[in-house]
Amino acid sequence: MPQAPRQAAFFDLDKTIIAKSSTLAFSKPFQAGGLISRRAVLRSAYAQFVYLVGGADHDQMEKLRQFMSQMCAGWDVATVRDIVAETLHNIVDPLVYDEAVGLIEEHQFAGRDVIIVSTSGAEVVAPIGEMLGADRVIATRMEIVDGKYTGDIDYYAYSETKAEAIRELAATEGYDLEQCYAYSDSVTDVPMLEAVGHPHAVNPDKDLRRIAQKNEWPVLVFTRPVGLRRRMRLIPTRPTLAALAVTGLAVAGGVIATNIRRRGAS
């Protein structure tokens, strides 16, 4: 008998699983590690405020993308990964939505793969995904030369690029996208939501809320941050995630995909 098509649940990360930008949340540890100045920390705090209050405005996110890309130029890759590993729990613990973790558990118990699809990069996304028991992540990849970031982007997981990555993954893994689920807060992820048969808007910005209502997509409201370490006792980690993750520096915000030189989806 032929096997039934596989299913998956695709989750955006920032403001869907966690309550703020995963990248900007690490600005203070990066300062403590000598990577950025106090002025850059203050600018990151302002960018976080704009991100939380203003939503996913393309122009604002493009400015934020440029800021982050320029700021990380010359950073040592190993240093960034060490800082993230050492501070991950302290940074992320207060930010994870209990409702999101519950949804991830439900999909795992139903036998669906869980995949995080984030505009942030794998130095942040992959460790969070591993703690959540995700099967893999799709994330931004920064160019690396001689162990340092150049400030250029090899691959940007944003807007239609996310949808393309999902369709490519479905083709290789045998997912039936009509039976798959997707969750996001941002109107920039409409292509990702449209790629599956069960799209959900989570804490949506006003534009996504309007589109969700028009298309009769479920709208979910997540309000309860929970300590991740406490929840992780309930969720088995997947040791293969690190090998499956896209590597790259975490970069926040958005940019039109055609303006970015892309070298691969994962």
Short mmCIF file of C-alpha atoms in Angstrom, two decimals:
data_model
loop_
_atom_site.label_atom_id
_atom_site.label_comp_id
_atom_site.label_asym_id
_atom_site.label_seq_id
_atom_site.Cartn_x
_atom_site.Cartn_y
_atom_site.Cartn_z
CA MET A 1 0.00 0.00 0.00
CA PRO A 2 1.31 3.51 -0.79
CA GLN A 3 2.29 5.58 2.22
CA ALA A 4 0.08 8.53 3.16
CA PRO A 5 1.64 11.91 2.38
CA ARG A 6 3.56 13.43 5.25
CA GLN A 7 2.44 16.59 7.05
CA ALA A 8 4.28 19.49 8.64
CA ALA A 9 3.62 22.63 10.68
CA PHE A 10 5.61 25.74 9.70
CA PHE A 11 6.14 28.42 12.36
CA ASP A 12 7.49 31.93 12.04
CA LEU A 13 9.64 32.71 15.10
CA ASP A 14 9.56 36.38 16.08
CA LYS A 15 6.24 37.50 17.59
CA THR A 16 4.78 34.07 16.78
CA ILE A 17 6.75 31.70 19.03
CA ILE A 18 8.59 34.39 21.00
CA ALA A 19 7.35 37.81 21.99
CA LYS A 20 9.95 40.00 20.25
CA SER A 21 12.71 40.01 17.67
CA SER A 22 15.08 37.14 18.47
CA THR A 23 17.98 39.02 16.93
CA LEU A 24 17.56 42.34 18.70
CA ALA A 25 17.06 40.55 22.01
CA PHE A 26 20.77 39.68 21.96
CA SER A 27 22.05 43.24 21.62
CA LYS A 28 23.16 43.50 25.28
CA PRO A 29 25.03 40.16 25.29
CA PHE A 30 26.72 41.21 22.06
CA GLN A 31 27.78 44.45 23.76
CA ALA A 32 29.10 42.53 26.76
CA GLY A 33 31.06 40.32 24.38
CA GLY A 34 32.68 43.36 22.80
CA LEU A 35 30.90 43.09 19.44
CA ILE A 36 28.83 46.28 19.52
CA SER A 37 28.88 49.68 21.20
CA ARG A 38 26.48 51.13 23.74
CA ARG A 39 25.15 53.39 20.99
CA ALA A 40 24.33 50.33 18.89
CA VAL A 41 22.54 48.76 21.86
CA LEU A 42 20.38 51.87 22.22
CA ARG A 43 19.65 51.85 18.49
CA SER A 44 18.72 48.17 18.73
CA ALA A 45 16.36 48.96 21.59
CA TYR A 46 14.68 51.61 19.47
CA ALA A 47 14.47 49.20 16.53
CA GLN A 48 12.87 46.62 18.83
CA PHE A 49 10.26 49.19 19.85
CA VAL A 50 9.50 50.03 16.21
CA TYR A 51 9.31 46.33 15.38
CA LEU A 52 6.87 45.59 18.19
CA VAL A 53 4.66 48.65 17.77
CA GLY A 54 4.85 49.35 14.06
CA GLY A 55 4.62 45.83 12.70
CA ALA A 56 6.31 44.58 9.54
CA ASP A 57 6.50 47.75 7.48
CA HIS A 58 8.75 47.05 4.48
CA ASP A 59 10.62 50.37 4.61
CA GLN A 60 11.31 50.20 8.34
CA MET A 61 12.42 46.59 8.12
CA GLU A 62 14.71 47.34 5.19
CA LYS A 63 16.43 50.05 7.25
CA LEU A 64 16.73 47.59 10.13
CA ARG A 65 18.18 44.93 7.81
CA GLN A 66 20.80 47.36 6.56
CA PHE A 67 21.67 48.40 10.10
CA MET A 68 22.13 44.82 11.27
CA SER A 69 24.09 43.76 8.18
CA GLN A 70 26.50 46.69 8.47
CA MET A 71 26.88 46.24 12.21
CA CYS A 72 27.90 42.58 12.00
CA ALA A 73 30.56 43.07 9.32
CA GLY A 74 33.86 41.78 10.72
CA TRP A 75 32.34 39.86 13.62
CA ASP A 76 34.01 36.55 14.45
CA VAL A 77 31.56 33.72 13.77
CA ALA A 78 32.77 31.53 16.65
CA THR A 79 32.41 34.42 19.11
CA VAL A 80 28.81 35.05 18.04
CA ARG A 81 27.92 31.39 18.42
CA ASP A 82 29.56 31.21 21.85
CA ILE A 83 27.68 34.30 23.09
CA VAL A 84 24.35 32.93 21.87
CA ALA A 85 25.01 29.53 23.47
CA GLU A 86 25.99 31.08 26.81
CA THR A 87 23.10 33.54 27.04
CA LEU A 88 20.30 31.79 25.14
CA HIS A 89 18.26 30.64 28.12
CA ASN A 90 18.48 33.94 29.96
CA ILE A 91 17.42 35.86 26.84
CA VAL A 92 14.73 33.54 25.52
CA ASP A 93 13.17 32.12 28.70
CA PRO A 94 10.88 35.10 29.42
CA LEU A 95 9.86 35.45 25.75
CA VAL A 96 8.39 32.11 24.63
CA TYR A 97 4.62 31.99 24.29
CA ASP A 98 3.08 29.11 26.24
CA GLU A 99 0.36 28.86 23.59
CA ALA A 100 2.96 28.40 20.85
CA VAL A 101 4.74 25.66 22.77
CA GLY A 102 1.39 23.93 23.28
CA LEU A 103 0.70 24.07 19.55
CA ILE A 104 4.11 22.63 18.77
CA GLU A 105 3.42 19.77 21.16
CA GLU A 106 0.05 19.10 19.52
CA HIS A 107 1.60 18.88 16.07
CA GLN A 108 4.37 16.60 17.32
CA PHE A 109 1.88 14.29 18.99
CA ALA A 110 -0.10 14.19 15.72
CA GLY A 111 3.03 13.01 13.91
CA ARG A 112 3.70 16.20 11.96
CA ASP A 113 7.18 17.61 11.45
CA VAL A 114 7.71 21.02 13.06
CA ILE A 115 9.74 23.52 11.03
CA ILE A 116 10.69 27.05 12.05
CA VAL A 117 10.87 29.45 9.10
CA SER A 118 12.44 32.69 10.25
CA THR A 119 13.96 35.86 8.83
CA SER A 120 16.42 35.68 11.69
CA GLY A 121 19.51 33.53 11.22
CA ALA A 122 20.49 30.11 12.44
CA GLU A 123 22.95 31.22 15.13
CA VAL A 124 19.82 32.20 17.04
CA VAL A 125 17.07 30.21 15.30
CA ALA A 126 18.73 26.78 15.34
CA PRO A 127 19.40 26.66 19.13
CA ILE A 128 15.85 27.82 19.86
CA GLY A 129 14.49 25.29 17.39
CA GLU A 130 16.53 22.51 18.97
CA MET A 131 15.17 23.32 22.41
CA LEU A 132 11.65 23.31 21.00
CA GLY A 133 12.18 19.92 19.41
CA ALA A 134 11.80 21.27 15.87
CA ASP A 135 12.79 18.96 13.04
CA ARG A 136 14.63 21.69 11.14
CA VAL A 137 14.83 25.43 10.58
CA ILE A 138 14.91 27.65 7.51
CA ALA A 139 16.73 30.90 8.23
CA THR A 140 18.88 33.71 6.89
CA ARG A 141 22.48 32.93 5.96
CA MET A 142 25.15 35.60 6.15
CA GLU A 143 28.29 35.44 4.03
CA ILE A 144 31.33 34.17 5.93
CA VAL A 145 34.94 34.62 4.79
CA ASP A 146 37.87 33.39 6.90
CA GLY A 147 35.64 32.83 9.91
CA LYS A 148 34.16 36.34 9.90
CA TYR A 149 30.93 37.87 8.63
CA THR A 150 31.39 40.16 5.65
CA GLY A 151 28.09 42.03 6.16
CA ASP A 152 26.64 40.59 2.94
CA ILE A 153 23.71 38.19 2.81
CA ASP A 154 23.97 34.85 1.01
CA TYR A 155 20.33 33.87 1.53
CA TYR A 156 17.45 35.83 3.04
CA ALA A 157 14.43 33.95 4.35
CA TYR A 158 11.79 36.60 3.79
CA SER A 159 8.32 36.90 2.25
CA GLU A 160 8.06 34.89 -1.01
CA THR A 161 11.47 33.32 -0.32
CA LYS A 162 9.98 31.57 2.71
CA ALA A 163 7.18 30.17 0.56
CA GLU A 164 9.69 28.97 -2.03
CA ALA A 165 11.71 27.19 0.65
CA ILE A 166 8.56 25.53 2.00
CA ARG A 167 7.56 24.27 -1.45
CA GLU A 168 11.07 22.98 -2.11
CA LEU A 169 11.14 21.21 1.25
CA ALA A 170 7.71 19.69 0.60
CA ALA A 171 8.95 18.30 -2.71
CA THR A 172 12.00 16.66 -1.14
CA GLU A 173 10.30 15.45 2.06
CA GLY A 174 6.97 14.41 0.56
CA TYR A 175 4.75 16.82 2.48
CA ASP A 176 1.19 17.30 1.26
CA LEU A 177 0.99 21.08 1.58
CA GLU A 178 -2.81 21.03 1.52
CA GLN A 179 -2.63 19.07 4.77
CA CYS A 180 0.09 21.26 6.29
CA TYR A 181 -0.19 24.15 8.76
CA ALA A 182 1.50 27.55 8.98
CA TYR A 183 1.59 30.28 11.64
CA SER A 184 2.79 33.90 11.45
CA ASP A 185 2.12 37.39 12.79
CA SER A 186 3.19 39.45 9.77
CA VAL A 187 1.62 40.45 6.47
CA THR A 188 5.03 39.83 4.88
CA ASP A 189 4.42 36.11 5.50
CA VAL A 190 1.21 35.93 3.47
CA PRO A 191 3.03 33.90 0.74
CA MET A 192 4.09 31.40 3.41
CA LEU A 193 0.57 31.16 4.79
CA GLU A 194 -0.92 30.78 1.31
CA ALA A 195 1.46 27.89 0.59
CA VAL A 196 -0.39 25.54 2.98
CA GLY A 197 -3.92 24.32 3.40
CA HIS A 198 -4.24 25.42 7.05
CA PRO A 199 -2.90 28.98 7.51
CA HIS A 200 -3.20 30.74 10.88
CA ALA A 201 -2.59 34.38 11.81
CA VAL A 202 -0.97 34.77 15.25
CA ASN A 203 -1.14 38.15 16.98
CA PRO A 204 -1.46 39.59 13.47
CA ASP A 205 -0.53 43.10 12.41
CA LYS A 206 -3.45 45.10 11.03
CA ASP A 207 -2.79 44.19 7.40
CA LEU A 208 -2.52 40.47 8.09
CA ARG A 209 -5.64 40.61 10.27
CA ARG A 210 -7.57 42.14 7.39
CA ILE A 211 -6.36 39.47 4.98
CA ALA A 212 -7.06 36.69 7.48
CA GLN A 213 -10.61 37.91 7.99
CA LYS A 214 -11.16 38.19 4.24
CA ASN A 215 -9.91 34.64 3.69
CA GLU A 216 -11.54 33.26 6.86
CA TRP A 217 -8.21 32.14 8.28
CA PRO A 218 -8.17 31.42 12.04
CA VAL A 219 -6.77 34.28 14.13
CA LEU A 220 -4.93 33.23 17.30
CA VAL A 221 -3.97 35.47 20.21
CA PHE A 222 -0.92 34.47 22.25
CA THR A 223 -0.41 36.34 25.52
CA ARG A 224 1.32 34.04 28.02
CA PRO A 225 5.14 34.02 27.97
CA VAL A 226 6.57 31.02 29.80
CA GLY A 227 10.04 29.96 30.94
CA LEU A 228 11.39 27.80 28.13
CA ARG A 229 13.51 25.56 30.37
CA ARG A 230 10.45 24.59 32.38
CA ARG A 231 8.51 23.73 29.25
CA MET A 232 11.44 21.92 27.65
CA ARG A 233 11.19 19.16 30.23
CA LEU A 234 8.04 18.16 28.34
CA ILE A 235 9.49 18.35 24.83
CA PRO A 236 12.12 15.93 23.51
CA THR A 237 14.95 17.63 21.67
CA ARG A 238 15.90 16.42 18.20
CA PRO A 239 19.69 15.87 17.99
CA THR A 240 19.65 16.06 14.19
CA LEU A 241 18.52 19.69 14.07
CA ALA A 242 22.00 21.19 14.13
CA ALA A 243 22.90 19.28 11.00
CA LEU A 244 19.71 20.35 9.25
CA ALA A 245 19.77 24.03 10.13
CA VAL A 246 20.79 26.76 7.75
CA THR A 247 23.86 28.51 9.13
CA GLY A 248 24.14 32.27 9.36
CA LEU A 249 24.09 35.30 11.58
CA ALA A 250 20.68 36.28 12.93
CA VAL A 251 19.36 39.26 10.99
CA ALA A 252 16.02 40.93 11.72
CA GLY A 253 13.58 42.76 9.53
CA GLY A 254 12.64 42.41 5.91
CA VAL A 255 13.73 43.12 2.38
CA ILE A 256 12.24 42.38 -1.03
CA ALA A 257 13.65 39.00 -1.96
CA THR A 258 14.63 39.97 -5.49
CA ASN A 259 17.07 42.52 -4.12
CA ILE A 260 19.05 39.85 -2.30
CA ARG A 261 21.64 37.61 -3.91
CA ARG A 262 20.55 34.09 -3.04
CA ARG A 263 22.78 31.06 -3.18
CA GLY A 264 20.55 28.37 -1.74
CA ALA A 265 17.49 27.71 0.38
CA SER A 266 19.03 25.55 3.07
#
